[in-house]
Each structure stands twice: as C-alpha cells, then as structure tokens.
C-alpha cells in the first residue's frame, strides 16, 4: 500500500482526479465503515454489521460487501459499482485525512495512476493555487467521515453498555456439502431491544442509537444478496445460509 | 424467617459470599435480604492465596463484575493450569502439566487408552490437547477480541489477594448494597437453644441476624470457638506444615507465565505465581523433614535463578499450615466459608475454588426459615465434606506415586498409612482402568476425571489402559481427536498473542463485554 502524500498547491498544482469515478481501489475491501448521514441507503442495500479491531478489540460499524475476506462483490471488473448506492467512505479515495506527525487534519492523497492524472479529470487547485469546488467537496466529505466515525462510535458505546450487541453466526452450506461458519460478526439483538427499560429507550431514541440499532438488525436480510452474487457462475454454489444470533461461544 | 444475614470477616471468603448473596437477594429481587459484613480493622487477612480455578470466571460474572476492571485493579493475570517440575524424579528438566482444558473429544471418548500409540516421547497432556504447549510458548488463552469471560483455551486467574479483597469490598458497598461495619467482634451471643442471636462489638453495640457466616479465618470464631465444632487434622496425610513466602517485583515489559509453576524440593515444593507487577514465590515444606535454614537457602537459590541477587532485598514471611477441616461446616444458624472451614496446602489452588462453591451453595439454597435451614445445612455438610475428602485425596495423589527417594519426605509420602482407603482403592483400579466420571459420587465433582488422568500420567504412574480401547470405530475416532490437537496448536500459535501482550492490551484498551 503506497504511503499517502500531503497535498500541497505548490507540489500538486496540476493534479487532477480522473473521471468518471471507479471503485477498483475497493475491489479487495470486504467492508467499509458507515456514516450517520447515509444509514437509510446502506440499510437498504447491504448487511450492516459490527466487527472488532484485531489490535484493540474496539467495535466499528461496517457495510459488508462479501462473506469472504478481501473480496468485494460490488466492484465490477472495470471498476463500476454494482449497487444503487456506494458508501461515502469509498468515494473519497485517493484522498484521505493525514495522521502523520504535525499533519493532523490535513488532506493527503495517494498518487495512484488509476485515479490521478496531471492532464485529464477534475482539477484540485485552480490557477491561483486555491482549492477548486471539487477539492472543497472532497474536504467536506473527509470532515463528514471523521465526525461520522465519532458519532457512530457513540451509538456503539450505548449499544454495548445496554447489552444490545450479539454475535451473529453465519453458516453457509455449499452444494458439495462443505460448510463454513463466519466468525467475528455482530448484530443487534432484537429481543434485547424490545426489553429495554423505559428510560433507556428514551435515551437511545433521542441520541439516534435506537433507530440505528433497529436498522442494523433489519439489514441482516441482505446477507442473502451477498450469497446470490457470490453464486453467480460459481462451481460449488452456496445452497443454504443461516444467519442466527450465536448462542454458543 | 431468614431475612438478615451477618458475615463476620472480610477477605476473599467474606466478600465473595457477601457479593453472591447481595446480588441475588437485592432490594429488587423477589426475596430481599439484608447483607451486613463486619470486618476487623486490626486483624489482617492471610495475604496469600493467589491461584484460582476457572470457576472464578463464573463467580465474577454472576456478581456482575467487569473482567476488564478486575484485571486492571487486581494486578491479575491469566492461568491455564499448573506446571509440576521435578515431582517424579529429582530432575530439574522433568515436568508435566495439569492444564484446565479437558482432553480432545472427552464428551465422546476417553483417549487414555489410545494416546500412546504414536510418539513415546510425547507427554499425555500434549497428545490430547495443546494448552500445555501454549503455556510453554508463553501465549495467552484468548485474544483482545474475545469477549469478557469467554475463553479460547480454558483459564482461571492469578490475582493479588489484598487488591482483590478491596476490589470486592468496593463492589459490595457501591453496587450491591452490602452494609459494611469496621469493628472487632468482642463476643458472640447465643440463645438457650444454641443458635447465635448476635455479636457484640467493641463499642458495646450488638448486631443481630438470622444467619451468621463465619469468615474469620483459621480462628473460626463462630463455628469453631463459639459452637465448638472440632477441627479434623489431616497432617498425617499432607505433611507440609509451613510456607516461607516472598514477592519478587517485576514490570510490565517482562514475560509472565500463564500457569502456576510448582517445583518439587527436597521436602516440599516452591510455588511461583506471576502477576502483572510481581511474582509470588513461596516454599511449602514439612519441618519434620527439613530445617528452616535449608528452606530459606532453597528459596533464595530459586529466586536468584530468576533474578540474580534479588533475593537479598526481599522479606520472607513464614506462615504456619495446618492441613485439615471442620467436622461440620453448617451448624444451627452458622456456616463457615473459607479458612474457618478448613485449609489444605495450596498445591492445586483449591482454597478459593472451595469457598466459591460454598458461597454459591449458600446463595442458591438460602433457607427461608429455621426448619428448611436444618435440611439445607445437612446437605451442605455432606456436599462440602465430600469436596474436602476429594481435595485431600487429589493433593495426596501428587505425592503418593512419586519415584523420588532423595529425602524421607518423599519416601514417607508413598507409605499406604498416609493415604485414605478411597485413594488406595482408586490407585489400584487406575492401574488398569483410566479415571472416569463414574468413579466419583457427587454430581458436581471438585476435579473432573481428566484432572486425575493428567496427574497420574504426568507422574508416570505404572498403568496400562490398552484394555480400555474400543472397536475399530472407536480407534478411528481416537485417531481423529489425537490428530486434531496438533492442528489446533498450529492454528492457535499464529493467532494468540503472548500473555504479556494481552495483559497490556487489556490494561490499555479493555475487553468488550460481548
């Protein structure tokens, strides 16, 4: 993975981002974080689940693009996005927010030739070196991603505190009889949600965490979509998938 | 009606019992009771007792404790079993493990008859499970992503007993509504029928209750001294009568063992328990077989081998050990939990496990009135006596089949007079039949049959279990499970963090409750 470079009008005055936008950069991303402002769209298209960070154990909330690692069933060979909606987190590449010393909060980019050009596409800086409308849009999107992650983390903290998250056991069975059990995916527990006490219900409703929790729970049905996409042209298709709240550890 | 409960004495026994009762019978419950604990500001707790069994995970969860907070506040580390060094021969390189994991396929098949068919050099514990290898590799029993109290490899804890007491006290007072009185009990008052009515404190006030729980430690103020229940010594079976204990500090950058190390010595053994910031090291011994000077020299040698020249800065604490337990544990309206009920040397960290068992039983079967208390107390006494007998037998097992002859201590330990009839009969049977759950009477056995198997085979007991093999299908099942342990090890060794890395991650990030 290339390192990101700090964007500067001096060094990158001619930088352009290619159009139309393609999603090749996401072809091995099995999931990406979701933003509060796009929940209706992601709930309507993808399973939205919770996964833990391998280093810290912290939960994040993500849209799933495949049941297999390093695979994205929504990126076509030519990079087109194969659903009606692409999450915000996937649309800012090659730009990102810098996290290196002293550059916190500044915009960086990866000089990926599939996305960057110095002759064609959307200009990043205008002739006087000021950010174009395009770059300002990117800046806004990046800011939304940072703030959104914090807001989602707040919802997650509330759901963990009130014991609303539960592990999901996703078991797939193939035509050959091979079965696979997916680990480490969590969803919201509808039973736990409906038995919360009144004051907790009000608290979660006011913060938005309640609607968020119900939406995540409902989105699990999209796992069937993932299976259908995976099966297209597959030699050993998945014949059954069972996604149930895990009762054993 | 039993409505007010008074626990006399703090420490691990007092506070775990208080927490269990207060959690189950709190003000919102269907049967609220009041729980009061009187703790002396002058009498210290025993201050040792750092090893536990996996039952503590269940106990902490039942009380509503966060595993993250427990590990952070009590300097706790994970424990995956015990490593016994030099118990069969006086050989510093020889060891066996008694891990917490049950052998592969234990619900379906007993691998005792099948494990030897492959490599002679493989130890039983390594053939039927991979936990011992994980311990040797210094790996943790789970990952930072594993939820609180859940295990990848079965585990218990090592903990700082003083901090643990404080931790539990705070939970009891802040979250569970336990009333805490800091005072010395001057007198225990009884009615004509012998039932305890109240205790009198130094300031002449009295505290009454319906049920009294004696957590006063070895002095057994209520059960032993007031109600006169006799102490049955088993010093003729378990010979050790003292421990010399030390604490060796270390910081959070050094590796820490994920198991208790018990190294046999000339006339006893040395425990070595790693916490986050120190190692508890103590020499258990029989003063009839070795002098205090030799014991101290052994301990220094052991400590210096770990941390050169550290031994000189340390204070050693001599603790007397009286192996034995009360003839009864629940008499009238008084029940003893912890050291007041009895004690045996810490060879298998049974003390905390047993007090947890007692506290759970009292909580789950809390009598409603005196009549039901008579029946409950009978059942309690039967269950706890059985547990003590099994614990004494199991500990004796570690000594009884040694091949060491370097000191009279070991030779004396193999004499039949020092073993219960049950143990002698079991040992004879276990020459040809491997230990099985059917060998033990109680429904909730203290140690699973597999534990006896780990110790028997670890001690290289002369036995032949070939006759317990089944048919071809059983053989194939056995082969499958034996093969699975290597696969499990190869997978886990790449996935599991080191013990120290997990501890640091828990302290920094915490564990998720789910």
XYZ file of C-alpha atoms in Angstrom, chain B residues 86-462:
377
model
C 10.634 -32.464 39.409
C 7.772 -34.324 41.101
C 8.532 -37.763 39.655
C 12.324 -37.680 39.856
C 14.743 -35.193 41.323
C 15.398 -33.870 37.835
C 15.158 -30.125 37.187
C 14.338 -30.671 33.491
C 11.454 -33.041 34.092
C 7.922 -31.621 34.263
C 4.314 -32.360 33.500
C 1.290 -30.131 33.030
C -2.136 -30.282 34.590
C -3.979 -27.979 32.169
C -7.553 -26.729 32.510
C -8.645 -27.892 29.050
C -10.297 -31.280 29.002
C -8.768 -33.809 26.574
C -9.990 -33.613 22.972
C -13.249 -35.429 22.369
C -13.833 -36.016 26.089
C -17.610 -35.936 25.638
C -17.335 -38.827 23.197
C -14.261 -40.868 24.055
C -11.592 -41.333 26.739
C -8.262 -41.021 24.978
C -6.393 -42.643 27.875
C -6.286 -45.967 26.093
C -5.207 -44.605 22.721
C -2.726 -41.814 23.181
C 0.403 -43.922 23.452
C 0.204 -45.478 20.027
C 2.180 -42.661 18.417
C 5.261 -40.944 19.727
C 6.646 -42.313 23.014
C 8.343 -39.011 23.726
C 5.085 -37.047 23.633
C 3.565 -36.310 27.010
C -0.075 -37.247 27.578
C -1.112 -33.633 28.093
C 0.468 -32.716 24.743
C -1.102 -35.642 22.911
C -4.687 -34.915 23.940
C -4.646 -31.120 23.998
C -2.428 -28.184 23.110
C -2.835 -25.998 26.201
C 0.438 -27.158 27.779
C 2.274 -26.196 24.604
C 0.583 -22.795 24.600
C 1.839 -22.272 28.155
C 5.376 -23.292 27.230
C 5.187 -20.808 24.355
C 4.070 -18.046 26.752
C 0.790 -17.492 24.916
C -2.452 -16.104 26.321
C -5.660 -18.170 26.462
C -7.614 -15.684 24.364
C -7.419 -12.551 22.202
C -8.312 -8.939 22.831
C -11.315 -9.511 20.566
C -12.591 -12.401 22.695
C -15.478 -11.190 24.871
C -15.118 -10.864 28.641
C -15.147 -14.177 30.481
C -15.111 -16.197 27.249
C -12.168 -18.447 26.546
C -10.357 -19.857 23.563
C -8.348 -22.017 25.988
C -9.954 -22.630 29.378
C -8.496 -20.315 32.011
C -8.586 -19.017 35.539
C -6.572 -16.210 37.104
C -3.663 -15.375 39.333
C -4.534 -12.347 41.436
C -3.284 -10.007 44.154
C -5.340 -11.184 47.084
C -5.192 -7.909 49.014
C -6.281 -5.876 45.997
C -8.945 -8.442 45.211
C -10.425 -8.019 48.682
C -10.546 -4.232 48.243
C -12.000 -4.625 44.763
C -14.788 -6.856 46.016
C -15.437 -4.643 49.039
C -15.963 -1.622 46.796
C -18.367 -3.512 44.567
C -20.284 -4.835 47.539
C -20.615 -1.409 49.106
C -21.086 0.739 45.994
C -23.163 -1.500 43.767
C -24.675 -4.306 45.786
C -25.936 -2.570 48.919
C -23.891 -4.536 51.437
C -23.627 -2.826 54.820
C -20.019 -2.685 55.960
C -19.065 -2.334 59.630
C -15.455 -1.930 60.604
C -15.179 -3.232 64.120
C -13.805 -6.018 66.258
C -16.219 -8.657 67.457
C -15.794 -8.945 71.211
C -18.395 -11.575 71.894
C -20.697 -13.975 70.098
C -24.102 -14.260 71.789
C -26.226 -17.390 71.750
C -29.734 -18.251 72.842
C -30.532 -21.209 75.089
C -31.069 -23.450 72.078
C -27.519 -22.770 70.948
C -28.488 -20.640 67.954
C -26.412 -17.482 67.550
C -28.510 -14.372 68.130
C -26.000 -11.548 67.741
C -22.416 -10.391 68.041
C -21.214 -7.666 70.413
C -18.726 -5.115 69.187
C -16.001 -3.197 70.998
C -18.297 -0.189 71.453
C -20.864 -2.405 73.233
C -23.311 -2.286 70.325
C -24.743 -5.572 69.089
C -25.545 -6.704 65.593
C -28.290 -9.311 65.256
C -29.056 -11.553 62.345
C -30.889 -14.708 61.364
C -27.944 -16.375 59.635
C -24.288 -15.955 60.545
C -21.486 -16.676 58.141
C -18.105 -17.321 59.702
C -15.325 -15.870 57.547
C -12.963 -15.264 60.440
C -10.130 -17.322 59.003
C -8.291 -20.081 60.805
C -9.501 -18.942 64.240
C -13.062 -19.915 63.225
C -14.547 -17.613 65.851
C -18.156 -18.624 65.356
C -18.156 -22.224 64.147
C -15.053 -23.427 65.942
C -14.742 -21.313 69.060
C -18.363 -20.487 69.832
C -20.201 -23.557 68.596
C -17.325 -25.871 69.413
C -17.094 -27.667 66.076
C -13.875 -29.659 66.089
C -11.074 -29.417 63.561
C -10.057 -32.714 61.922
C -6.393 -32.640 61.108
C -5.098 -34.474 58.081
C -1.487 -33.690 58.836
C -0.831 -37.422 58.705
C -1.718 -37.379 55.007
C -0.431 -33.994 53.877
C 2.836 -33.491 55.725
C 3.700 -29.901 54.902
C 3.261 -27.583 57.879
C 4.778 -24.245 56.857
C 5.332 -21.937 53.943
C 8.029 -19.323 53.504
C 6.672 -16.679 51.138
C 8.174 -13.795 49.186
C 7.127 -11.333 46.490
C 9.568 -10.509 43.684
C 8.664 -7.307 41.812
C 8.848 -7.036 38.005
C 7.497 -4.557 35.464
C 5.058 -4.787 32.571
C 7.718 -5.369 29.952
C 8.816 -8.831 31.086
C 7.077 -12.059 30.041
C 4.871 -13.649 32.688
C 3.970 -17.329 32.926
C 0.413 -18.201 32.034
C 0.405 -21.075 34.532
C 1.337 -21.774 38.148
C 4.743 -23.347 38.484
C 5.106 -25.861 41.319
C 8.684 -27.092 41.651
C 9.253 -30.017 43.985
C 12.020 -29.630 46.513
C 13.778 -31.916 48.990
C 10.906 -31.800 51.463
C 8.166 -29.755 49.884
C 7.746 -27.566 46.830
C 8.004 -23.978 45.660
C 5.092 -22.084 44.163
C 5.765 -19.415 41.531
C 2.813 -17.256 40.550
C 3.196 -14.386 38.099
C 1.074 -11.257 38.494
C 1.341 -8.148 36.349
C 3.870 -6.410 38.600
C 5.347 -9.145 40.764
C 5.935 -12.863 41.182
C 4.643 -14.553 44.317
C 7.170 -17.227 45.237
C 6.872 -19.433 48.290
C 8.388 -22.610 49.649
C 5.903 -25.043 51.189
C 7.640 -27.589 53.431
C 7.462 -30.144 56.181
C 9.508 -29.004 59.162
C 9.792 -32.630 60.261
C 11.862 -33.359 57.168
C 13.869 -30.201 56.588
C 15.320 -27.310 58.565
C 14.232 -23.687 58.253
C 17.752 -22.766 57.124
C 17.706 -25.212 54.240
C 14.278 -23.991 53.213
C 15.432 -20.395 53.150
C 18.519 -21.377 51.176
C 16.361 -23.245 48.635
C 14.080 -20.260 48.263
C 16.957 -17.861 47.773
C 18.507 -20.152 45.202
C 15.214 -20.325 43.307
C 14.721 -16.567 43.354
C 18.313 -15.836 42.379
C 17.973 -18.146 39.400
C 15.183 -15.878 38.142
C 16.512 -12.514 39.264
C 20.168 -12.649 40.265
C 20.816 -11.011 43.638
C 17.156 -10.043 44.058
C 16.691 -12.426 46.987
C 18.784 -10.255 49.305
C 16.365 -7.310 49.116
C 13.286 -9.328 49.898
C 11.456 -10.082 53.134
C 10.398 -13.654 53.656
C 7.220 -14.372 55.556
C 6.789 -17.611 57.485
C 3.221 -18.899 57.505
C 2.124 -21.951 59.505
C -0.007 -24.518 57.689
C -2.492 -26.737 59.485
C -3.954 -29.154 56.980
C -7.471 -30.176 57.903
C -11.092 -29.174 58.020
C -14.016 -28.928 60.443
C -16.147 -31.943 61.272
C -19.160 -29.947 60.146
C -19.471 -26.635 58.355
C -23.045 -25.550 58.973
C -24.333 -25.937 62.488
C -27.629 -24.405 63.513
C -27.613 -20.896 62.006
C -23.872 -20.607 61.483
C -21.981 -21.639 58.374
C -18.232 -21.332 57.795
C -16.742 -20.277 54.479
C -13.025 -20.063 53.726
C -10.228 -20.774 56.157
C -12.710 -21.000 59.031
C -13.963 -24.194 57.374
C -10.536 -25.651 56.783
C -7.343 -25.450 54.835
C -5.004 -27.633 52.823
C -1.695 -26.725 51.256
C -2.083 -24.721 48.038
C -0.814 -27.393 45.644
C -3.866 -27.165 43.386
C -5.156 -23.712 44.369
C -8.248 -25.276 45.872
C -8.942 -22.775 48.661
C -10.640 -20.037 46.636
C -12.393 -22.606 44.462
C -13.881 -24.272 47.524
C -15.056 -21.034 49.125
C -16.707 -20.086 45.829
C -18.505 -23.420 45.871
C -19.680 -22.860 49.431
C -20.810 -19.293 48.756
C -22.718 -20.410 45.677
C -24.423 -23.223 47.545
C -25.458 -20.973 50.407
C -26.805 -18.432 47.916
C -28.643 -20.873 45.691
C -30.100 -22.826 48.617
C -30.620 -19.977 51.086
C -33.102 -21.383 53.573
C -36.301 -19.430 54.177
C -36.721 -20.423 57.796
C -35.127 -22.488 60.571
C -36.842 -25.671 59.508
C -35.547 -25.545 55.957
C -32.185 -24.468 57.342
C -31.878 -27.802 59.169
C -32.230 -29.703 55.911
C -30.108 -27.340 53.844
C -27.326 -27.465 56.430
C -27.322 -31.284 56.327
C -26.985 -31.291 52.561
C -24.373 -28.577 52.692
C -22.272 -30.513 55.194
C -22.474 -33.656 53.099
C -21.517 -31.847 49.893
C -18.658 -29.874 51.435
C -17.255 -32.862 53.360
C -17.199 -34.828 50.156
C -15.334 -31.993 48.491
C -12.711 -31.828 51.250
C -12.138 -35.577 51.083
C -11.711 -35.451 47.311
C -9.356 -32.482 47.540
C -7.152 -34.199 50.140
C -7.053 -37.365 48.015
C -6.239 -35.420 44.878
C -3.417 -33.489 46.519
C -2.040 -36.675 48.052
C -2.055 -38.218 44.599
C 0.662 -35.753 43.566
C 2.919 -37.158 46.283
C 1.797 -40.757 46.648
C 3.114 -42.037 43.346
C 6.425 -40.199 43.211
C 9.562 -42.084 42.333
C 11.743 -39.630 44.289
C 13.800 -41.156 47.079
C 16.195 -38.278 47.777
C 14.576 -37.396 51.088
C 12.493 -39.240 53.702
C 9.742 -36.719 52.875
C 9.130 -38.395 49.518
C 9.576 -41.936 50.782
C 7.159 -41.254 53.661
C 4.632 -39.895 51.178
C 4.435 -43.200 49.365
C 3.547 -45.159 52.505
C -0.013 -46.519 52.487
C -0.729 -45.329 56.065
C -0.699 -41.770 54.784
C -3.388 -42.367 52.155
C -7.130 -42.674 52.524
C -8.679 -46.063 51.770
C -10.506 -44.447 48.870
C -7.271 -43.230 47.334
C -5.620 -46.624 47.765
C -8.566 -48.369 46.130
C -8.699 -45.844 43.297
C -4.972 -46.167 42.639
C -5.300 -49.939 42.394
C -8.200 -49.617 39.972
C -6.398 -46.925 37.974
C -3.635 -49.366 37.092
C -5.938 -50.931 34.545
C -8.884 -48.591 34.123
C -8.412 -44.886 33.452
C -10.165 -42.428 35.787
C -13.738 -41.788 34.738
C -16.564 -39.541 35.910
C -18.308 -42.685 37.124
C -15.603 -43.084 39.783
C -16.900 -40.063 41.684
C -20.104 -39.860 43.646
C -21.046 -36.199 43.600
C -22.851 -34.592 40.705
C -20.663 -31.526 40.819
C -17.252 -33.025 41.258
C -14.435 -30.842 42.516
C -11.962 -32.062 39.930
C -13.028 -33.673 36.665
C -11.836 -37.232 35.990
C -9.474 -35.761 33.393
C -7.567 -33.955 36.162
C -6.741 -37.265 37.813
C -5.651 -38.588 34.437
C -3.361 -35.618 33.820
C -1.687 -36.125 37.203
C -1.494 -39.938 37.036
C 0.088 -39.957 33.606
C 2.177 -36.861 34.328
C 3.563 -38.669 37.367
C 4.400 -41.622 35.066
C 2.176 -43.949 37.083
C 2.601 -47.620 36.214
